[in-house]
Structure formats: structure tokens, C-alpha cells
Amino acid sequence: MKCDWCENTTVYSRKYSGENLCSDCFSKSIVRKTAKTISKYKMINGGDVVGVAVSGGKDSLSLLHVLKQISLNHDFTLRAITIDEGIPGYRDEALEIVRNFCDKIQVEHDVYSYKELFGATLEQSLELREKKKISSCSICGILRRRAIDFGAKDLGVDTVATGHNMDDFIQTFIINLLSGDTNKIGWMDLELSNNKTRKIKPFCEIYENEIVFYAFTNDIPFQSEECPHMNEGIRTEIRNFLNSLEKNHIGIKNNMYKSILKVSSVLRDEPGKIWKNCSKCGAECTGDVCSVCNTLLNLGLNQP
Ligand code: SF4
Ligand code: ZN
């Protein structure tokens, strides 16, 4: 079958739009879609230094690859930031892949480790939990947020880009919904910009399977080893559930994504909600201390 946009052979059929694309046109469509999302939500300003959080997985490496292409004819520069959680046997493979990839596409790369910043690796921090009340991924996510903020400030980055795709975005919404914490849903609002480093998700309108295909078709190497904590949380179950829904009801993820944007912006501006600044780090929150500082305090970790 011929590509809808050129004379080449189709390698990808986009079910929700009916398009049939060759590998080149598919890749171009991902770059174009990402650029459109960036401009729609004014994610990047002229002259910005964009720090890309690169874990070594398919999403973050593909994001770096796509942003590099967009940066060639736009006014922003890239820095890659990798966080080393200190998970034995897992992070080393990724660090090597990211280092080589950044060399190849000529993006400067820096690594920040939990051990250096917090005085403990992830595994050591998990030992400090009381009765394992918080999941490994929740603690890891909180430490990563602070580590990325630290790295961004250290490197003079204006905007931090993460590789979260549409599937991640919907999964996070459902996890927040199930946890009963509507504040977290308000924070998902894409229009959200506080006075600190901007956080952007340029892949938030792209399905996860398209990122996988992009990585394969562009020969982007990515980590094969899975984190040993990966299946401890509820995320994998939600991912499987959403994939089975999408299989039978094409486009359902897209619809859900749009609904989440509306719900989160309403919750963000909920009447009576008072936003304060964390007394420890100054981040916007609804209590006296933000959830990141609170967790660091409870675990007795350093506060970088
Ligand atoms: Fe951290 Fe969980 Fe990701 Fe592992 S799967 S790196 S513990 S967030
Ligand atoms: Zn084509």
C-alpha cells in the first residue's frame, strides 16, 4: 500500500485518523505534531535553554531526538539531564546508552545522583520508609522531581522537558483519581506555569505506541532492562486496561485526554483553594510544606 503523503510504501497505519504512512512521513508527522503541541501551549520561549530529562527509555530518547530536529530551525538550545537513582544493575545500562546518544547528536549531558543530592540511593531511601506505606515509585518520583529541579537550576535551564506521552498522562490522571487527591489532578493542567522552572511534556498528545514506533524506525537505542520496582504500583494494570479499551474503541484515549485537560483546569482554579509557597523550597502548594519537602523530612534525607 502506498503512503498517503508520498510514493513510498506504507509501514504504519494510524488507526484513529485512518492515515497510512511510510517511515519517513511517519517520523515527520511526529516531529510536526510535537512542534504543534509546543506552540499551542507556548511551552518554549525564544532563547530558552531546554533541559531534557533523559532516563534512557524510548520516550525520553525519542523526545531528545525530536527536539534536536526542531531546535535546528528554532531559537532554543538543549541540555540532557539524567538522574541516577542508584538502582543496582538497572541504571548503568541506561547511562551508557544516553551518553553515547548525546555524543552522537551533540547535546551536552549531565548526571545527578540521589546519593549525591539526598545522601542515600533509592534502595537506601526505601529502607527508611515506615511500614512501606508509600510505594517505591512514589518515593522515587518525588526524589526525581527534586533532583531534576536541582539539576535545572544548577545548569541554568529555563524549561524542563520530560518524555511523558498521552498514555502516561491518562494513567497519571487515573492514579490521582483513585488516590482521592484532587489537588494532584489540578497540577496536571498544561496551562500551569509558575514563576520557577517551567515543566513541559511535548509528547503529551502522542500515543505511547507511536513513540515506540518512532524509536524503532529511527534506530534510537533504548534501555531494555526494566526497573525491578516497575510492577509494584497500579500503573501497569491501568496501562493494560486502557490499551484493551483503545483496542475495541479506537480514539478513546484521545477523548479521555481532552476531558482531563478540562477537568484539571477546573480543579486548578477551584473556588476557595488557596495557593501558598512551601516554607522550605518556595514551590507552589496548598499546605505549609510541599509534598516533596514533606517526604524528604519524613525520611530524614538531605534537602538539596
Ligand atoms: Fe523509579 Fe518506579 Fe521508575 Fe523504578 S519504575 S525508576 S522505582 S519510578
Ligand atoms: Zn510517505
mmCIF file of C-alpha atoms and ligand atoms in Angstrom:
data_model
loop_
_atom_site.group_PDB
_atom_site.id
_atom_site.type_symbol
_atom_site.label_atom_id
_atom_site.label_comp_id
_atom_site.label_asym_id
_atom_site.label_seq_id
_atom_site.Cartn_x
_atom_site.Cartn_y
_atom_site.Cartn_z
ATOM 1 C CA MET A 1 0.000 0.000 0.000
ATOM 2 C CA LYS A 2 1.221 3.499 -0.899
ATOM 3 C CA CYS A 3 1.888 6.205 1.720
ATOM 4 C CA ASP A 4 -0.855 8.898 1.828
ATOM 5 C CA TRP A 5 1.754 11.646 1.570
ATOM 6 C CA CYS A 6 4.338 10.290 -0.895
ATOM 7 C CA GLU A 7 5.147 7.436 -3.277
ATOM 8 C CA ASN A 8 6.788 5.163 -0.670
ATOM 9 C CA THR A 9 5.324 2.032 0.872
ATOM 10 C CA THR A 10 3.183 2.287 3.996
ATOM 11 C CA VAL A 11 4.741 0.937 7.165
ATOM 12 C CA TYR A 12 2.345 2.479 9.688
ATOM 13 C CA SER A 13 -1.450 2.737 9.679
ATOM 14 C CA ARG A 14 -2.712 5.328 12.138
ATOM 15 C CA LYS A 15 -5.962 3.784 13.277
ATOM 16 C CA TYR A 16 -7.573 6.833 14.900
ATOM 17 C CA SER A 17 -7.131 9.004 11.770
ATOM 18 C CA GLY A 18 -7.098 6.399 9.015
ATOM 19 C CA GLU A 19 -3.739 7.666 7.656
ATOM 20 C CA ASN A 20 -1.268 5.255 6.027
ATOM 21 C CA LEU A 21 2.331 6.438 6.245
ATOM 22 C CA CYS A 22 5.805 5.417 5.118
ATOM 23 C CA SER A 23 8.540 5.505 7.696
ATOM 24 C CA ASP A 24 9.807 8.941 6.655
ATOM 25 C CA CYS A 25 6.389 10.572 6.619
ATOM 26 C CA PHE A 26 5.501 8.906 9.927
ATOM 27 C CA SER A 27 8.603 10.385 11.571
ATOM 28 C CA LYS A 28 7.900 13.790 10.079
ATOM 29 C CA SER A 29 4.336 13.606 11.412
ATOM 30 C CA ILE A 30 5.648 13.010 14.954
ATOM 31 C CA VAL A 31 8.068 15.948 14.717
ATOM 32 C CA ARG A 32 5.302 18.156 13.336
ATOM 33 C CA LYS A 33 2.799 17.081 15.982
ATOM 34 C CA THR A 34 5.315 17.734 18.774
ATOM 35 C CA ALA A 35 6.140 21.184 17.371
ATOM 36 C CA LYS A 36 2.401 21.943 17.235
ATOM 37 C CA THR A 37 1.914 20.939 20.894
ATOM 38 C CA ILE A 38 4.890 23.102 21.907
ATOM 39 C CA SER A 39 3.489 26.108 20.110
ATOM 40 C CA LYS A 40 -0.147 25.506 21.217
ATOM 41 C CA TYR A 41 0.780 25.578 24.912
ATOM 42 C CA LYS A 42 3.650 28.085 24.456
ATOM 43 C CA MET A 43 5.947 25.524 26.033
ATOM 44 C CA ILE A 44 9.240 27.050 24.867
ATOM 45 C CA ASN A 45 10.213 30.719 24.647
ATOM 46 C CA GLY A 46 12.793 32.170 22.261
ATOM 47 C CA GLY A 47 16.334 31.846 23.645
ATOM 48 C CA ASP A 48 15.360 29.168 26.217
ATOM 49 C CA VAL A 49 17.791 26.552 27.403
ATOM 50 C CA VAL A 50 15.639 23.404 27.443
ATOM 51 C CA GLY A 51 16.774 20.682 29.814
ATOM 52 C CA VAL A 52 15.539 17.297 28.615
ATOM 53 C CA ALA A 53 15.186 14.728 31.375
ATOM 54 C CA VAL A 54 16.616 11.644 29.701
ATOM 55 C CA SER A 55 16.253 8.332 31.506
ATOM 56 C CA GLY A 56 17.454 6.121 28.673
ATOM 57 C CA GLY A 57 13.970 4.786 27.887
ATOM 58 C CA LYS A 58 12.265 5.081 24.484
ATOM 59 C CA ASP A 59 10.193 8.159 25.384
ATOM 60 C CA SER A 60 12.971 10.405 26.647
ATOM 61 C CA LEU A 61 15.480 9.452 23.946
ATOM 62 C CA SER A 62 12.858 9.919 21.226
ATOM 63 C CA LEU A 63 11.963 13.300 22.744
ATOM 64 C CA LEU A 64 15.600 14.370 22.645
ATOM 65 C CA HIS A 65 15.817 13.213 19.012
ATOM 66 C CA VAL A 66 12.641 15.123 18.033
ATOM 67 C CA LEU A 67 13.587 18.300 19.962
ATOM 68 C CA LYS A 68 17.037 18.267 18.371
ATOM 69 C CA GLN A 69 15.392 18.401 14.920
ATOM 70 C CA ILE A 70 13.002 21.181 15.968
ATOM 71 C CA SER A 71 15.876 23.147 17.558
ATOM 72 C CA LEU A 72 17.724 23.270 14.224
ATOM 73 C CA ASN A 73 15.313 25.916 12.941
ATOM 74 C CA HIS A 74 14.088 27.430 16.213
ATOM 75 C CA ASP A 75 15.709 29.639 18.814
ATOM 76 C CA PHE A 76 16.395 27.301 21.762
ATOM 77 C CA THR A 77 19.231 25.070 22.920
ATOM 78 C CA LEU A 78 19.189 21.651 24.559
ATOM 79 C CA ARG A 79 20.864 20.092 27.604
ATOM 80 C CA ALA A 80 20.270 16.483 28.609
ATOM 81 C CA ILE A 81 19.850 15.660 32.303
ATOM 82 C CA THR A 82 19.928 12.109 33.637
ATOM 83 C CA ILE A 83 19.051 11.187 37.187
ATOM 84 C CA ASP A 84 20.891 8.215 38.663
ATOM 85 C CA GLU A 85 18.630 6.646 41.296
ATOM 86 C CA GLY A 86 21.297 4.157 42.278
ATOM 87 C CA ILE A 87 19.172 1.118 41.398
ATOM 88 C CA PRO A 88 21.698 -1.730 41.169
ATOM 89 C CA GLY A 89 22.048 -3.296 37.726
ATOM 90 C CA TYR A 90 19.436 -1.024 36.144
ATOM 91 C CA ARG A 91 20.773 2.485 35.722
ATOM 92 C CA ASP A 92 24.271 1.585 34.409
ATOM 93 C CA GLU A 93 23.000 0.283 31.057
ATOM 94 C CA ALA A 94 20.870 3.413 30.578
ATOM 95 C CA LEU A 95 23.697 5.814 31.433
ATOM 96 C CA GLU A 96 25.882 4.274 28.769
ATOM 97 C CA ILE A 97 23.126 4.479 26.138
ATOM 98 C CA VAL A 98 22.326 8.127 26.961
ATOM 99 C CA ARG A 99 25.978 9.142 26.973
ATOM 100 C CA ASN A 100 26.584 7.651 23.518
ATOM 101 C CA PHE A 101 23.362 9.022 22.087
ATOM 102 C CA CYS A 102 24.073 12.570 23.350
ATOM 103 C CA ASP A 103 27.575 12.395 21.868
ATOM 104 C CA LYS A 104 26.117 11.314 18.544
ATOM 105 C CA ILE A 105 23.542 14.105 18.297
ATOM 106 C CA GLN A 106 25.835 16.643 20.003
ATOM 107 C CA VAL A 107 23.867 17.542 23.104
ATOM 108 C CA GLU A 108 25.653 18.226 26.389
ATOM 109 C CA HIS A 109 24.786 15.682 29.063
ATOM 110 C CA ASP A 110 24.915 15.862 32.876
ATOM 111 C CA VAL A 111 24.133 13.266 35.536
ATOM 112 C CA TYR A 112 22.806 13.928 39.072
ATOM 113 C CA SER A 113 22.579 11.112 41.570
ATOM 114 C CA TYR A 114 20.243 10.550 44.532
ATOM 115 C CA LYS A 115 23.236 9.513 46.604
ATOM 116 C CA GLU A 116 24.986 12.833 45.975
ATOM 117 C CA LEU A 117 21.901 15.002 46.432
ATOM 118 C CA PHE A 118 19.986 13.258 49.211
ATOM 119 C CA GLY A 119 22.757 11.295 50.904
ATOM 120 C CA ALA A 120 21.069 7.973 50.017
ATOM 121 C CA THR A 121 20.381 5.879 46.912
ATOM 122 C CA LEU A 122 16.783 4.899 46.104
ATOM 123 C CA GLU A 123 17.269 1.474 47.691
ATOM 124 C CA GLN A 124 18.636 3.078 50.878
ATOM 125 C CA SER A 125 15.763 5.601 50.940
ATOM 126 C CA LEU A 126 13.213 2.784 50.614
ATOM 127 C CA GLU A 127 14.648 1.211 53.767
ATOM 128 C CA LEU A 128 13.773 4.426 55.645
ATOM 129 C CA ARG A 129 10.042 4.098 54.915
ATOM 130 C CA GLU A 130 7.763 3.443 57.821
ATOM 131 C CA LYS A 131 5.977 0.118 57.239
ATOM 132 C CA LYS A 132 6.337 0.647 53.477
ATOM 133 C CA LYS A 133 3.293 2.937 53.467
ATOM 134 C CA ILE A 134 4.467 4.805 50.352
ATOM 135 C CA SER A 135 5.204 2.862 47.159
ATOM 136 C CA SER A 136 8.743 2.676 45.752
ATOM 137 C CA CYS A 137 7.681 4.604 42.640
ATOM 138 C CA SER A 138 6.054 7.379 44.703
ATOM 139 C CA ILE A 139 9.275 7.925 46.639
ATOM 140 C CA CYS A 140 11.366 7.605 43.508
ATOM 141 C CA GLY A 141 9.115 10.090 41.668
ATOM 142 C CA ILE A 142 9.361 12.618 44.499
ATOM 143 C CA LEU A 143 13.162 12.350 44.665
ATOM 144 C CA ARG A 144 13.388 12.586 40.882
ATOM 145 C CA ARG A 145 11.301 15.775 40.833
ATOM 146 C CA ARG A 146 13.625 17.442 43.316
ATOM 147 C CA ALA A 147 16.747 16.098 41.570
ATOM 148 C CA ILE A 148 15.584 17.446 38.199
ATOM 149 C CA ASP A 149 14.742 20.839 39.757
ATOM 150 C CA PHE A 150 18.195 20.902 41.318
ATOM 151 C CA GLY A 151 19.899 19.976 38.036
ATOM 152 C CA ALA A 152 17.866 22.534 36.081
ATOM 153 C CA LYS A 153 18.874 25.314 38.462
ATOM 154 C CA ASP A 154 22.466 24.144 38.515
ATOM 155 C CA LEU A 155 22.667 24.204 34.698
ATOM 156 C CA GLY A 156 20.737 27.445 34.211
ATOM 157 C CA VAL A 157 17.899 25.676 32.403
ATOM 158 C CA ASP A 158 14.696 27.683 31.696
ATOM 159 C CA THR A 159 12.393 24.815 30.785
ATOM 160 C CA VAL A 160 12.481 21.135 31.697
ATOM 161 C CA ALA A 161 11.042 18.753 29.108
ATOM 162 C CA THR A 162 10.033 15.220 30.032
ATOM 163 C CA GLY A 163 9.110 12.391 27.683
ATOM 164 C CA HIS A 164 5.641 11.722 29.145
ATOM 165 C CA ASN A 165 3.294 10.666 26.361
ATOM 166 C CA MET A 166 -0.509 10.720 26.203
ATOM 167 C CA ASP A 167 -0.790 7.263 27.772
ATOM 168 C CA ASP A 168 1.378 8.333 30.745
ATOM 169 C CA PHE A 169 -0.751 11.438 31.151
ATOM 170 C CA ILE A 170 -4.026 9.472 31.254
ATOM 171 C CA GLN A 171 -2.561 6.806 33.564
ATOM 172 C CA THR A 172 -1.386 9.519 35.988
ATOM 173 C CA PHE A 173 -4.852 11.067 35.961
ATOM 174 C CA ILE A 174 -6.473 7.729 36.861
ATOM 175 C CA ILE A 175 -3.871 7.066 39.579
ATOM 176 C CA ASN A 176 -4.553 10.527 41.074
ATOM 177 C CA LEU A 177 -8.298 9.964 40.806
ATOM 178 C CA LEU A 178 -8.037 6.627 42.595
ATOM 179 C CA SER A 179 -5.837 8.135 45.320
ATOM 180 C CA GLY A 180 -8.538 10.720 46.128
ATOM 181 C CA ASP A 181 -6.106 13.624 45.799
ATOM 182 C CA THR A 182 -7.804 16.167 43.556
ATOM 183 C CA ASN A 183 -5.010 18.713 44.102
ATOM 184 C CA LYS A 184 -2.745 16.479 42.074
ATOM 185 C CA ILE A 185 -5.265 16.497 39.216
ATOM 186 C CA GLY A 186 -5.244 20.317 39.288
ATOM 187 C CA TRP A 187 -1.481 20.243 38.905
ATOM 188 C CA MET A 188 -1.842 18.286 35.658
ATOM 189 C CA ASP A 189 -3.175 21.408 33.923
ATOM 190 C CA LEU A 190 -0.937 22.113 30.931
ATOM 191 C CA GLU A 191 -1.506 25.864 31.124
ATOM 192 C CA LEU A 192 0.149 25.763 34.520
ATOM 193 C CA SER A 193 3.239 27.890 34.654
ATOM 194 C CA ASN A 194 4.656 29.077 37.946
ATOM 195 C CA ASN A 195 7.488 31.505 38.381
ATOM 196 C CA LYS A 196 10.077 28.745 38.708
ATOM 197 C CA THR A 197 11.455 26.450 36.019
ATOM 198 C CA ARG A 198 8.719 25.588 33.517
ATOM 199 C CA LYS A 199 7.899 21.876 33.152
ATOM 200 C CA ILE A 200 6.715 20.735 29.760
ATOM 201 C CA LYS A 201 5.567 17.453 28.208
ATOM 202 C CA PRO A 202 5.895 17.926 24.435
ATOM 203 C CA PHE A 203 4.737 14.316 23.751
ATOM 204 C CA CYS A 204 1.531 14.681 25.784
ATOM 205 C CA GLU A 205 -0.633 14.482 22.632
ATOM 206 C CA ILE A 206 1.100 11.415 21.167
ATOM 207 C CA TYR A 207 0.124 7.801 21.839
ATOM 208 C CA GLU A 208 2.744 5.619 23.502
ATOM 209 C CA ASN A 209 2.728 3.049 20.671
ATOM 210 C CA GLU A 210 3.652 5.804 18.200
ATOM 211 C CA ILE A 211 6.673 6.752 20.300
ATOM 212 C CA VAL A 212 7.743 3.104 20.326
ATOM 213 C CA PHE A 213 7.407 3.013 16.552
ATOM 214 C CA TYR A 214 9.299 6.294 16.197
ATOM 215 C CA ALA A 215 12.184 4.920 18.273
ATOM 216 C CA PHE A 216 12.318 1.729 16.176
ATOM 217 C CA THR A 217 12.037 3.386 12.810
ATOM 218 C CA ASN A 218 14.753 5.935 13.690
ATOM 219 C CA ASP A 219 17.114 3.332 15.171
ATOM 220 C CA ILE A 220 17.075 5.046 18.536
ATOM 221 C CA PRO A 221 18.741 2.732 21.022
ATOM 222 C CA PHE A 222 16.899 2.420 24.325
ATOM 223 C CA GLN A 223 17.221 0.576 27.561
ATOM 224 C CA SER A 224 15.934 -2.992 27.541
ATOM 225 C CA GLU A 225 16.386 -3.694 31.246
ATOM 226 C CA GLU A 226 13.245 -2.963 33.321
ATOM 227 C CA CYS A 227 13.390 -1.329 36.726
ATOM 228 C CA PRO A 228 12.925 -4.017 39.412
ATOM 229 C CA HIS A 229 10.194 -1.868 41.044
ATOM 230 C CA MET A 230 8.264 -1.376 37.804
ATOM 231 C CA ASN A 231 5.346 -3.671 38.597
ATOM 232 C CA GLU A 232 4.907 -2.786 42.261
ATOM 233 C CA GLY A 233 2.402 0.007 41.638
ATOM 234 C CA ILE A 234 -1.003 0.118 39.946
ATOM 235 C CA ARG A 235 0.256 1.822 36.758
ATOM 236 C CA THR A 236 0.873 -1.373 34.773
ATOM 237 C CA GLU A 237 -2.693 -2.575 35.464
ATOM 238 C CA ILE A 238 -4.103 0.776 34.335
ATOM 239 C CA ARG A 239 -1.920 0.752 31.204
ATOM 240 C CA ASN A 240 -3.230 -2.699 30.244
ATOM 241 C CA PHE A 241 -6.831 -1.648 30.941
ATOM 242 C CA LEU A 242 -6.531 1.479 28.755
ATOM 243 C CA ASN A 243 -4.872 -0.470 25.955
ATOM 244 C CA SER A 244 -7.670 -3.002 25.918
ATOM 245 C CA LEU A 245 -10.270 -0.191 25.831
ATOM 246 C CA GLU A 246 -8.464 1.537 22.940
ATOM 247 C CA LYS A 247 -8.271 -1.714 21.001
ATOM 248 C CA ASN A 248 -12.057 -2.027 20.939
ATOM 249 C CA HIS A 249 -12.906 1.696 20.893
ATOM 250 C CA ILE A 250 -10.389 3.489 18.689
ATOM 251 C CA GLY A 251 -9.743 7.079 19.746
ATOM 252 C CA ILE A 252 -10.960 6.634 23.330
ATOM 253 C CA LYS A 253 -7.585 7.733 24.758
ATOM 254 C CA ASN A 254 -7.770 10.913 22.717
ATOM 255 C CA ASN A 255 -11.240 11.681 24.106
ATOM 256 C CA MET A 256 -10.124 10.989 27.623
ATOM 257 C CA TYR A 257 -7.088 13.223 27.218
ATOM 258 C CA LYS A 258 -9.310 16.141 26.198
ATOM 259 C CA SER A 259 -11.632 15.574 29.161
ATOM 260 C CA ILE A 260 -8.664 15.508 31.563
ATOM 261 C CA LEU A 261 -7.459 18.889 30.325
ATOM 262 C CA LYS A 262 -10.866 20.406 31.081
ATOM 263 C CA VAL A 263 -11.221 18.713 34.481
ATOM 264 C CA SER A 264 -7.718 19.647 35.601
ATOM 265 C CA SER A 265 -8.078 23.309 34.668
ATOM 266 C CA VAL A 266 -11.370 23.494 36.625
ATOM 267 C CA LEU A 267 -9.752 21.833 39.651
ATOM 268 C CA ARG A 268 -6.720 24.061 39.418
ATOM 269 C CA ASP A 269 -8.908 27.168 39.794
ATOM 270 C CA GLU A 270 -11.378 25.599 42.253
ATOM 271 C CA PRO A 271 -13.022 28.372 44.277
ATOM 272 C CA GLY A 272 -11.714 28.613 47.823
ATOM 273 C CA LYS A 273 -8.399 26.950 47.019
ATOM 274 C CA ILE A 274 -5.540 28.939 48.480
ATOM 275 C CA TRP A 275 -2.123 28.512 46.900
ATOM 276 C CA LYS A 276 0.836 29.151 49.169
ATOM 277 C CA ASN A 277 4.580 28.792 48.843
ATOM 278 C CA CYS A 278 6.356 25.935 50.581
ATOM 279 C CA SER A 279 8.248 27.268 53.597
ATOM 280 C CA LYS A 280 11.228 25.035 52.745
ATOM 281 C CA CYS A 281 11.668 25.350 48.982
ATOM 282 C CA GLY A 282 9.214 28.043 47.888
ATOM 283 C CA ALA A 283 7.295 25.778 45.445
ATOM 284 C CA GLU A 284 3.576 26.384 44.974
ATOM 285 C CA CYS A 285 1.489 24.124 47.218
ATOM 286 C CA THR A 286 -1.674 24.174 49.320
ATOM 287 C CA GLY A 287 -0.037 23.449 52.694
ATOM 288 C CA ASP A 288 2.881 24.959 54.602
ATOM 289 C CA VAL A 289 5.364 22.426 53.239
ATOM 290 C CA CYS A 290 5.148 20.886 49.747
ATOM 291 C CA SER A 291 4.802 17.124 49.293
ATOM 292 C CA VAL A 292 8.421 16.798 48.124
ATOM 293 C CA CYS A 293 9.905 18.561 51.162
ATOM 294 C CA ASN A 294 7.485 16.720 53.428
ATOM 295 C CA THR A 295 8.672 13.325 52.133
ATOM 296 C CA LEU A 296 12.346 14.310 52.421
ATOM 297 C CA LEU A 297 11.744 15.437 56.021
ATOM 298 C CA ASN A 298 9.879 12.234 56.923
ATOM 299 C CA LEU A 299 12.634 10.059 55.503
ATOM 300 C CA GLY A 300 15.354 12.150 57.148
ATOM 301 C CA LEU A 301 17.088 12.787 53.788
ATOM 302 C CA ASN A 302 19.199 15.794 52.796
ATOM 303 C CA GLN A 303 17.228 18.667 51.235
ATOM 304 C CA PRO A 304 19.198 19.880 48.222
HETATM 305 FE FE1 SF4 B 1 11.724 4.788 39.982
HETATM 306 FE FE2 SF4 B 1 9.487 3.325 39.847
HETATM 307 FE FE3 SF4 B 1 10.621 4.251 37.628
HETATM 308 FE FE4 SF4 B 1 11.804 2.326 39.019
HETATM 309 S S1 SF4 B 1 9.825 2.185 37.947
HETATM 310 S S2 SF4 B 1 12.808 4.115 38.142
HETATM 311 S S3 SF4 B 1 11.282 2.909 41.112
HETATM 312 S S4 SF4 B 1 9.691 5.467 39.289
HETATM 313 ZN ZN ZN B 2 5.491 8.918 2.769
#
